[in-house]
Coordinates of C-alpha atoms in Angstrom, one line a residue:
Chain U
M1 CA 39.4 8.8 -12.0
P2 CA 36.7 8.7 -14.7
T3 CA 33.3 7.9 -13.3
A4 CA 30.3 6.4 -15.0
R5 CA 26.6 6.2 -14.1
L6 CA 24.2 3.4 -14.8
D7 CA 20.4 3.6 -14.6
I8 CA 18.9 0.2 -14.0
A9 CA 15.6 -1.6 -14.0
Y10 CA 15.0 -5.1 -12.6
V11 CA 12.3 -7.6 -11.7
G12 CA 13.3 -8.6 -8.2
T13 CA 11.6 -11.9 -8.1
R14 CA 14.5 -14.2 -8.9
F15 CA 17.3 -12.1 -7.2
A16 CA 18.6 -12.4 -3.7
G17 CA 18.5 -8.6 -3.6
W18 CA 20.9 -6.0 -4.9
A19 CA 24.1 -6.6 -2.8
A20 CA 26.6 -9.2 -4.1
Q21 CA 26.7 -12.3 -1.9
P22 CA 28.8 -15.4 -2.6
G23 CA 26.7 -18.2 -4.1
Q24 CA 23.6 -16.0 -4.6
R25 CA 22.1 -14.5 -7.7
T26 CA 22.2 -10.8 -7.1
V27 CA 21.6 -7.7 -9.3
Q28 CA 25.1 -6.3 -8.3
G29 CA 26.7 -9.6 -9.1
E30 CA 25.1 -9.9 -12.6
L31 CA 25.9 -6.3 -13.4
E32 CA 29.5 -6.5 -12.3
E33 CA 30.0 -9.6 -14.3
A34 CA 28.5 -8.0 -17.4
L35 CA 30.6 -4.8 -16.9
A36 CA 33.8 -6.8 -16.6
R37 CA 33.1 -8.3 -20.0
I38 CA 32.1 -5.1 -21.7
V39 CA 34.4 -2.5 -20.0
R40 CA 37.1 -5.1 -19.8
E41 CA 38.3 -4.3 -16.3
P42 CA 36.9 -5.3 -13.0
V43 CA 34.6 -2.6 -11.6
E44 CA 32.8 -2.2 -8.2
L45 CA 29.4 -0.7 -8.2
T46 CA 28.1 1.9 -5.7
V47 CA 24.4 1.9 -5.6
A48 CA 21.7 4.4 -4.5
G49 CA 19.3 1.9 -2.9
R50 CA 20.4 -1.5 -1.7
T51 CA 17.1 -3.3 -2.4
D52 CA 16.3 -6.5 -0.5
A53 CA 15.4 -9.9 -2.0
G54 CA 12.3 -9.7 -4.2
V55 CA 12.2 -5.9 -4.4
H56 CA 11.9 -4.5 -7.9
A57 CA 13.4 -1.3 -9.4
T58 CA 12.5 0.8 -12.3
G59 CA 14.9 3.7 -11.5
Q60 CA 17.9 2.3 -9.6
V61 CA 21.2 4.2 -10.1
A62 CA 24.7 3.0 -9.6
S63 CA 28.2 4.5 -10.2
F64 CA 31.7 3.1 -10.8
T65 CA 35.1 4.4 -11.6
H66 CA 37.1 3.0 -14.4
E67 CA 40.5 3.3 -16.2
R68 CA 39.8 2.2 -19.7
E69 CA 37.6 4.4 -22.0
L70 CA 33.9 3.4 -22.0
P71 CA 32.8 1.7 -25.2
D72 CA 30.1 3.3 -27.4
R73 CA 26.5 2.2 -26.9
L74 CA 27.4 0.9 -23.4
A75 CA 23.8 0.4 -22.3
E76 CA 23.0 -1.7 -25.4
R77 CA 26.1 -3.8 -25.1
L78 CA 25.4 -4.5 -21.4
N79 CA 21.8 -5.4 -22.1
A80 CA 23.0 -7.9 -24.8
V81 CA 24.8 -9.9 -22.1
L82 CA 22.6 -9.3 -19.1
P83 CA 19.8 -11.8 -18.2
N84 CA 16.3 -10.9 -19.2
D85 CA 15.1 -9.7 -15.7
V86 CA 17.6 -6.8 -15.5
A87 CA 18.3 -4.0 -18.0
V88 CA 20.5 -1.0 -18.1
T89 CA 18.2 1.8 -19.2
A90 CA 21.0 4.4 -19.6
A91 CA 24.8 4.4 -19.2
G92 CA 27.4 7.0 -19.6
A93 CA 30.0 9.3 -18.2
A94 CA 29.2 11.1 -14.9
P95 CA 31.0 14.0 -13.4
D96 CA 34.3 13.0 -11.8
G97 CA 33.8 11.8 -8.3
F98 CA 30.0 11.2 -8.8
D99 CA 28.8 8.7 -6.1
A100 CA 25.4 7.2 -6.7
R101 CA 24.8 6.6 -2.9
R102 CA 26.4 9.7 -1.3
D103 CA 25.2 12.2 -3.9
A104 CA 21.6 11.1 -3.9
R105 CA 19.4 13.9 -2.5
A106 CA 16.2 11.7 -2.3
R107 CA 14.9 8.2 -3.1
S108 CA 11.3 7.4 -4.2
Y109 CA 9.7 4.0 -3.6
R110 CA 6.3 2.7 -4.7
Y111 CA 4.3 0.0 -3.1
R112 CA 1.6 -1.6 -5.3
V113 CA -1.5 -3.2 -3.8
L114 CA -4.1 -5.1 -5.8
A115 CA -7.3 -4.5 -3.8
S116 CA -9.6 -7.1 -5.2
R117 CA -11.5 -10.2 -4.2
I118 CA -10.3 -11.7 -7.5
R119 CA -6.6 -12.6 -8.2
D120 CA -4.9 -11.0 -11.2
P121 CA -2.4 -13.5 -12.6
F122 CA -0.6 -10.6 -14.4
E123 CA 0.2 -9.0 -11.0
E124 CA 1.5 -12.2 -9.5
G125 CA 4.8 -11.3 -7.8
R126 CA 4.4 -7.6 -8.8
A127 CA 1.7 -6.3 -6.4
L128 CA 0.5 -7.4 -3.0
W129 CA -2.9 -9.1 -3.4
W130 CA -5.3 -7.7 -0.7
R131 CA -8.7 -9.4 -0.9
Y132 CA -10.5 -7.6 1.9
P133 CA -12.1 -4.2 1.9
L134 CA -9.8 -1.2 2.4
D135 CA -10.8 2.3 3.7
R136 CA -9.2 4.6 1.2
A137 CA -9.7 7.7 3.3
A138 CA -7.8 6.0 6.2
L139 CA -4.9 5.3 3.9
D140 CA -4.8 8.9 2.9
E141 CA -4.9 10.0 6.5
C142 CA -2.0 7.8 7.4
A143 CA 0.1 8.9 4.4
S144 CA -0.4 12.6 5.4
A145 CA 0.8 11.7 8.9
I146 CA 4.0 10.2 7.6
V147 CA 5.2 13.4 5.9
G148 CA 7.6 15.4 7.9
N149 CA 10.2 14.6 10.5
H150 CA 9.5 11.6 12.8
D151 CA 11.2 8.9 14.8
F152 CA 10.6 5.7 12.8
T153 CA 11.9 3.2 15.3
A154 CA 8.6 1.3 15.1
F155 CA 9.1 0.8 11.4
T156 CA 12.5 -1.0 11.2
P157 CA 13.7 -4.3 12.7
T158 CA 14.8 -4.3 16.3
Q159 CA 18.1 -5.8 15.4
T160 CA 19.6 -3.0 13.4
E161 CA 22.7 -1.3 12.2
H162 CA 20.9 2.1 12.2
V163 CA 22.0 4.5 15.0
L164 CA 19.6 7.4 14.3
F165 CA 15.9 6.6 13.9
E166 CA 14.7 10.1 12.9
R167 CA 14.0 10.5 9.3
T168 CA 12.4 13.3 7.2
V169 CA 9.8 12.2 4.6
N170 CA 9.3 14.7 1.8
E171 CA 6.2 13.2 0.2
A172 CA 3.9 10.3 0.9
R173 CA 0.6 9.6 -0.8
W174 CA -1.7 6.9 -2.1
S175 CA -3.1 7.0 -5.7
E176 CA -4.9 4.6 -8.1
E177 CA -2.8 3.2 -10.9
R178 CA -5.9 1.5 -12.2
S179 CA -9.4 2.2 -11.1
A180 CA -12.1 -0.2 -10.0
P181 CA -14.3 -1.3 -12.8
D182 CA -17.9 0.1 -12.9
G183 CA -19.2 -2.5 -10.4
G184 CA -18.9 -5.1 -13.1
E185 CA -17.8 -8.6 -12.3
G186 CA -15.0 -10.3 -14.2
E187 CA -12.4 -7.5 -13.7
P188 CA -9.8 -7.1 -11.0
G189 CA -10.4 -4.3 -8.5
P190 CA -8.4 -1.2 -8.2
L191 CA -4.6 -1.1 -8.0
L192 CA -3.6 1.2 -5.2
V193 CA -0.1 2.6 -5.1
F194 CA 1.7 4.2 -2.2
E195 CA 4.6 6.5 -3.2
I196 CA 7.0 7.9 -0.8
T197 CA 10.1 10.2 -1.2
A198 CA 12.7 10.8 1.4
P199 CA 16.5 11.6 1.5
S200 CA 17.1 8.2 3.1
F201 CA 15.2 5.2 4.4
M202 CA 15.8 2.6 7.1
R203 CA 15.8 -1.1 6.5
N204 CA 12.2 -2.3 5.7
Q205 CA 10.8 1.1 6.5
V206 CA 8.4 1.4 3.5
R207 CA 7.2 -2.2 3.9
V208 CA 6.4 -1.8 7.6
L209 CA 4.7 1.5 6.9
V210 CA 2.5 -0.2 4.3
G211 CA 1.8 -3.2 6.4
T212 CA 0.7 -1.0 9.3
M213 CA -1.4 1.4 7.0
L214 CA -3.2 -1.6 5.6
E215 CA -4.2 -2.7 9.1
V216 CA -5.6 0.8 9.7
A217 CA -7.5 0.7 6.3
A218 CA -8.9 -2.8 7.2
G219 CA -10.3 -1.4 10.5
R220 CA -7.9 -3.4 12.7
R221 CA -6.3 -0.3 14.2
T222 CA -7.0 3.5 14.3
A223 CA -5.3 6.3 12.4
D224 CA -4.6 7.8 15.9
D225 CA -2.8 4.7 16.8
F226 CA -0.8 4.9 13.6
R227 CA 0.1 8.5 14.3
S228 CA 1.4 7.6 17.8
L229 CA 3.8 5.1 16.3
L230 CA 5.6 7.9 14.5
E231 CA 7.0 9.2 17.8
G232 CA 9.5 6.5 18.5
A233 CA 7.2 3.6 19.5
P234 CA 8.9 0.2 19.7
R235 CA 8.9 -2.1 16.7
E236 CA 6.4 -4.5 18.2
R237 CA 3.7 -1.9 18.3
A238 CA 3.7 -1.5 14.5
G239 CA 2.2 -3.9 12.0
D240 CA 3.5 -6.7 9.8
T241 CA 6.2 -6.1 7.2
A242 CA 4.4 -6.1 3.9
P243 CA 5.9 -8.6 1.4
A244 CA 8.9 -7.5 -0.8
H245 CA 7.1 -8.2 -4.1
G246 CA 4.9 -5.1 -3.9
L247 CA 7.9 -2.7 -3.5
Y248 CA 9.7 -0.8 -6.3
L249 CA 12.6 1.7 -6.2
V250 CA 11.3 4.1 -8.8
R251 CA 13.5 7.2 -8.7
V252 CA 16.7 8.7 -7.3
D253 CA 17.1 12.5 -7.3
Y254 CA 20.5 14.1 -7.4
Chain J
M1 CA -28.9 -29.3 -18.4
P2 CA -27.8 -26.4 -16.2
T3 CA -25.0 -24.4 -17.9
A4 CA -22.3 -22.3 -16.3
R5 CA -20.0 -19.6 -17.6
L6 CA -16.4 -18.9 -16.6
D7 CA -14.4 -15.7 -17.3
I8 CA -10.7 -16.5 -17.2
A9 CA -7.4 -14.6 -17.2
Y10 CA -4.0 -16.3 -17.6
V11 CA -0.3 -15.6 -18.2
G12 CA 0.4 -17.9 -21.1
T13 CA 4.1 -18.2 -20.6
R14 CA 4.2 -21.5 -18.8
F15 CA 1.2 -23.1 -20.6
A16 CA 1.3 -25.3 -23.7
G17 CA -1.8 -23.4 -24.8
W18 CA -5.5 -23.7 -23.9
A19 CA -6.4 -27.1 -25.2
A20 CA -5.9 -30.1 -22.9
Q21 CA -3.1 -32.5 -24.2
P22 CA -1.8 -35.5 -22.4
G23 CA 1.4 -34.9 -20.5
Q24 CA 1.2 -31.1 -21.1
R25 CA 0.4 -28.3 -18.7
T26 CA -2.6 -26.5 -20.3
V27 CA -5.1 -24.0 -19.2
Q28 CA -8.0 -26.3 -19.9
G29 CA -6.3 -29.1 -18.0
E30 CA -5.7 -27.0 -14.9
L31 CA -9.3 -25.6 -15.0
E32 CA -11.0 -28.9 -15.5
E33 CA -8.9 -30.4 -12.6
A34 CA -9.9 -27.5 -10.3
L35 CA -13.6 -27.7 -11.4
A36 CA -13.7 -31.5 -10.7
R37 CA -12.6 -30.7 -7.1
I38 CA -14.9 -27.8 -6.5
V39 CA -18.1 -28.8 -8.5
R40 CA -17.4 -32.4 -7.6
E41 CA -18.2 -33.9 -10.9
P42 CA -16.2 -34.2 -14.1
V43 CA -16.8 -31.3 -16.5
E44 CA -15.7 -30.6 -20.0
L45 CA -15.0 -27.0 -21.0
T46 CA -16.1 -25.3 -24.2
V47 CA -14.0 -22.3 -24.9
A48 CA -14.4 -19.1 -27.0
G49 CA -10.7 -18.9 -28.2
R50 CA -8.3 -21.8 -28.3
T51 CA -5.2 -19.9 -27.6
D52 CA -1.8 -21.3 -28.6
A53 CA 1.2 -22.0 -26.4
G54 CA 2.5 -18.7 -24.8
V55 CA -0.5 -16.6 -25.7
H56 CA -2.1 -14.7 -22.8
A57 CA -5.7 -14.0 -22.0
T58 CA -7.5 -11.3 -19.9
G59 CA -11.0 -12.0 -21.2
Q60 CA -11.2 -15.7 -22.1
V61 CA -14.7 -17.3 -21.7
A62 CA -15.6 -20.9 -21.3
S63 CA -18.8 -22.8 -20.6
F64 CA -19.7 -26.2 -19.2
T65 CA -22.8 -28.2 -18.3
H66 CA -23.2 -29.7 -14.9
E67 CA -25.6 -31.9 -12.8
R68 CA -24.8 -30.8 -9.3
E69 CA -25.8 -27.4 -8.0
L70 CA -22.9 -24.9 -8.3
P71 CA -21.4 -23.9 -4.9
D72 CA -21.5 -20.3 -3.7
R73 CA -18.5 -18.1 -4.4
L74 CA -17.4 -20.4 -7.2
A75 CA -14.8 -18.1 -8.7
E76 CA -13.1 -17.6 -5.3
R77 CA -13.2 -21.3 -4.6
L78 CA -11.6 -22.1 -8.0
N79 CA -8.9 -19.5 -7.5
A80 CA -8.0 -20.9 -4.2
V81 CA -7.0 -24.2 -5.9
L82 CA -5.8 -22.9 -9.3
P83 CA -2.1 -22.1 -9.9
N84 CA -1.0 -18.5 -9.7
D85 CA -0.8 -17.9 -13.4
V86 CA -4.5 -18.5 -14.1
A87 CA -7.5 -17.0 -12.4
V88 CA -11.3 -17.2 -12.8
T89 CA -12.4 -13.6 -12.8
A90 CA -16.2 -14.4 -12.8
A91 CA -18.2 -17.6 -12.6
G92 CA -21.9 -18.4 -12.4
A93 CA -25.0 -19.7 -14.1
A94 CA -25.5 -19.0 -17.8
P95 CA -28.7 -19.4 -19.8
D96 CA -29.5 -23.1 -20.5
G97 CA -27.6 -24.2 -23.6
F98 CA -25.1 -21.3 -23.5
D99 CA -22.1 -22.3 -25.6
A100 CA -19.0 -20.1 -25.1
R101 CA -17.7 -21.0 -28.6
R102 CA -20.8 -21.2 -30.8
D103 CA -22.6 -18.2 -29.2
A104 CA -19.6 -15.8 -29.4
R105 CA -20.4 -12.9 -31.8
A106 CA -16.9 -11.5 -31.8
R107 CA -13.5 -12.0 -30.3
S108 CA -11.0 -9.2 -29.6
Y109 CA -7.2 -9.7 -29.5
R110 CA -4.4 -7.4 -28.5
Y111 CA -0.8 -7.6 -29.7
R112 CA 1.7 -5.5 -27.6
V113 CA 5.0 -4.2 -29.0
L114 CA 7.6 -2.5 -26.9
A115 CA 9.2 -0.2 -29.5
S116 CA 12.4 0.8 -27.8
R117 CA 16.2 0.5 -28.2
I118 CA 16.2 -0.5 -24.5
R119 CA 14.8 -3.7 -23.0
D120 CA 12.1 -3.4 -20.3
P121 CA 12.5 -6.4 -17.9
F122 CA 8.9 -5.9 -16.8
E123 CA 7.7 -6.6 -20.3
E124 CA 9.8 -9.7 -20.7
G125 CA 7.4 -12.4 -22.0
R126 CA 4.5 -9.9 -22.2
A127 CA 5.3 -7.8 -25.2
L128 CA 7.4 -8.2 -28.3
W129 CA 10.6 -6.2 -28.0
W130 CA 11.2 -4.3 -31.3
R131 CA 14.4 -2.3 -31.1
Y132 CA 14.3 -0.7 -34.6
P133 CA 12.5 2.4 -35.7
L134 CA 8.8 1.9 -36.6
D135 CA 6.8 4.1 -38.9
R136 CA 3.6 4.6 -36.9
A137 CA 1.7 6.1 -39.9
A138 CA 2.4 2.9 -41.9
L139 CA 1.0 0.8 -39.1
D140 CA -2.2 2.8 -39.1
E141 CA -2.5 2.5 -42.9
C142 CA -2.1 -1.3 -42.7
A143 CA -4.7 -1.5 -39.8
S144 CA -7.2 0.4 -41.9
A145 CA -6.7 -1.9 -44.8
I146 CA -7.4 -5.0 -42.6
V147 CA -10.9 -3.8 -41.7
G148 CA -13.7 -5.4 -43.8
N149 CA -14.0 -8.6 -45.7
H150 CA -10.9 -10.2 -47.1
D151 CA -9.3 -13.5 -48.1
F152 CA -6.7 -14.1 -45.4
T153 CA -5.0 -17.1 -47.0
A154 CA -1.6 -15.4 -46.7
F155 CA -2.0 -15.0 -42.9
T156 CA -2.5 -18.6 -41.8
P157 CA -0.2 -21.7 -42.1
T158 CA -0.4 -23.6 -45.5
Q159 CA -1.1 -26.8 -43.7
T160 CA -4.5 -26.0 -42.3
E161 CA -7.8 -27.4 -41.2
H162 CA -9.6 -24.2 -42.4
V163 CA -11.8 -24.6 -45.5
L164 CA -12.9 -21.0 -46.0
F165 CA -10.3 -18.2 -45.9
E166 CA -12.5 -15.2 -46.1
R167 CA -13.0 -13.4 -42.9
T168 CA -14.7 -10.2 -41.9
V169 CA -12.7 -7.9 -39.5
N170 CA -15.0 -5.4 -37.6
E171 CA -12.2 -3.3 -36.1
A172 CA -8.4 -3.0 -36.3
R173 CA -6.3 -0.3 -35.0
W174 CA -3.0 0.6 -33.4
S175 CA -2.8 2.8 -30.2
E176 CA -0.2 3.6 -27.5
E177 CA -0.6 1.9 -24.2
R178 CA 2.3 4.0 -22.9
S179 CA 3.8 7.0 -24.7
A180 CA 7.5 7.6 -25.4
P181 CA 9.2 9.7 -22.8
D182 CA 10.1 13.2 -23.7
G183 CA 13.3 12.4 -25.5
G184 CA 14.9 11.4 -22.2
E185 CA 17.2 8.5 -21.8
G186 CA 16.7 6.0 -19.2
E187 CA 13.1 5.1 -20.0
P188 CA 11.7 2.5 -22.3
G189 CA 10.1 3.7 -25.5
P190 CA 6.4 3.6 -26.4
L191 CA 4.3 0.5 -26.0
L192 CA 2.3 0.1 -29.1
V193 CA -0.8 -2.0 -29.1
F194 CA -2.7 -3.5 -32.0
E195 CA -6.3 -4.4 -31.3
I196 CA -8.5 -6.4 -33.6
T197 CA -12.1 -7.6 -33.4
A198 CA -13.7 -10.1 -35.7
P199 CA -16.4 -12.8 -35.5
S200 CA -13.8 -15.4 -35.9
F201 CA -10.1 -15.8 -36.6
M202 CA -7.9 -18.4 -38.4
R203 CA -4.9 -20.0 -36.8
N204 CA -2.0 -17.5 -36.3
Q205 CA -4.0 -14.8 -38.2
V206 CA -3.3 -12.0 -35.7
R207 CA 0.4 -13.0 -35.3
V208 CA 1.1 -13.1 -39.1
L209 CA -0.8 -9.8 -39.6
V210 CA 1.4 -8.2 -36.9
G211 CA 4.6 -9.7 -38.2
T212 CA 3.8 -8.4 -41.7
M213 CA 2.7 -4.9 -40.5
L214 CA 6.0 -4.6 -38.6
E215 CA 7.9 -5.3 -41.8
V216 CA 5.9 -2.4 -43.5
A217 CA 6.6 -0.1 -40.6
A218 CA 10.3 -1.0 -40.7
G219 CA 10.4 0.0 -44.4
R220 CA 11.1 -3.6 -45.6
R221 CA 7.8 -3.7 -47.7
T222 CA 5.2 -1.2 -48.8
A223 CA 1.7 -0.6 -47.6
D224 CA 0.5 -1.4 -51.1
D225 CA 2.2 -4.8 -50.9
F226 CA 0.5 -5.4 -47.6
R227 CA -2.9 -4.5 -49.1
S228 CA -2.4 -6.9 -52.0
L229 CA -1.8 -9.8 -49.5
L230 CA -5.4 -9.4 -48.4
E231 CA -6.8 -10.7 -51.7
G232 CA -5.9 -14.3 -51.2
A233 CA -2.1 -14.2 -51.8
P234 CA -0.3 -17.4 -50.8
R235 CA 1.2 -17.7 -47.3
E236 CA 4.8 -17.3 -48.4
R237 CA 4.2 -13.8 -49.6
A238 CA 3.3 -12.5 -46.1
G239 CA 5.8 -11.9 -43.3
D240 CA 6.9 -13.8 -40.3
T241 CA 4.6 -15.0 -37.6
A242 CA 5.1 -12.6 -34.6
P243 CA 5.9 -14.4 -31.4
A244 CA 3.1 -15.7 -29.2
H245 CA 4.2 -13.8 -26.1
G246 CA 2.9 -10.4 -27.4
L247 CA -0.7 -11.8 -28.0
Y248 CA -3.7 -11.5 -25.6
L249 CA -7.3 -12.6 -26.0
V250 CA -8.9 -9.6 -24.3
R251 CA -12.7 -9.8 -24.9
V252 CA -15.4 -12.1 -26.2
D253 CA -18.8 -10.5 -27.2
Y254 CA -22.1 -12.4 -27.0

């Protein structure tokens, strides 16, 4: 059957996550409704990353099979009927049998942290506001420790559908999306960004990693302690789950 | 009387502008309410730029006189009680008699335009979405023409409280906040930014300038026509008022 691919961006704030659920406003639900109107047949989306409520995406990918021919300018037509907080950034034919979930070789997520004593209203709902000092070197040390093959049991909820807890992380690093101003008052502090790439992730994995790294960077636990968590420690030894609103699915590699 | 200065940032979307109005949610109203709680006396704010409904600010400045001593960490205390879409980025004592409006030597505004066939949900309410081709050289030519002393009658509403329509513009230029991707699909186009600095502005001046420049850049009028508008042409000869949600007050110089 002919197969299509959608590239999708959304502000997660007002969605109950990706996956369609009865009575909830979801990204999948909005997209499938728009597709039914534009492609004029019911379609079911397969997605690369099933994001949770409040999580954003700039580079989500979904696929679907269809019987009717796709209309021209599909992305523009979909955007004309989609709500303002979700957009299809590209749409078109994919190789027959393309499956956005199964064929993905890697996913990349970003977690944004506004490290500032002063709130930034433009980052409300878009970055975690962290108003206490952070040890940047400690963040870098933790990120390095994450790369490679580890048992991430400590970084996903105890009640889980996952069976295997080993995962390989290709890349993990902190950078500055926006630098701290030159000691001046009146400007927000630096915007730190954690970016991580792996073939697959467990539920909440990035958020618990970030929550725990922030505890190290705040001096509340050591980098050695963090490293020891990567060897299959139980969930209760890791830190809090960082809030959903700092997390972005930014890229899927095929 | 002791005088204080506040530096303020706000997302204008949910405000009926700066100026307090009965029954409306305004930036001045929210700030004066927060100040009354924290400084524990009624204060009246004088502001550098009275922004309209929907206009944003990253570098607004206001001043007020007070009788009680200012509490420590005033900015943080105010932010703790202010709503999430407004923040005080700095607060403290100013020279006696400081007046945020009268003493301002120049104001700088930015107008952000997402020039892209594809919507960007993260710029919803924060940039004008312009989905048609724009001639960047024409924008630059118009911006150059704006610098200097002109009669801006064409760029402010006919019904006006202004008496003098001559204004001097110190600087005006277009730049790219974010470049276009390398011809790839699936990413939003360039984010163009117009920045203008002048000692003072008339009502809607930046928005009508931008609305008219966009008509030139879209090929609907010539740069020569634009230049002729700067010599006191009537309002109806200029273009549409660009929407409020692309406009930011970014800096006030003293």
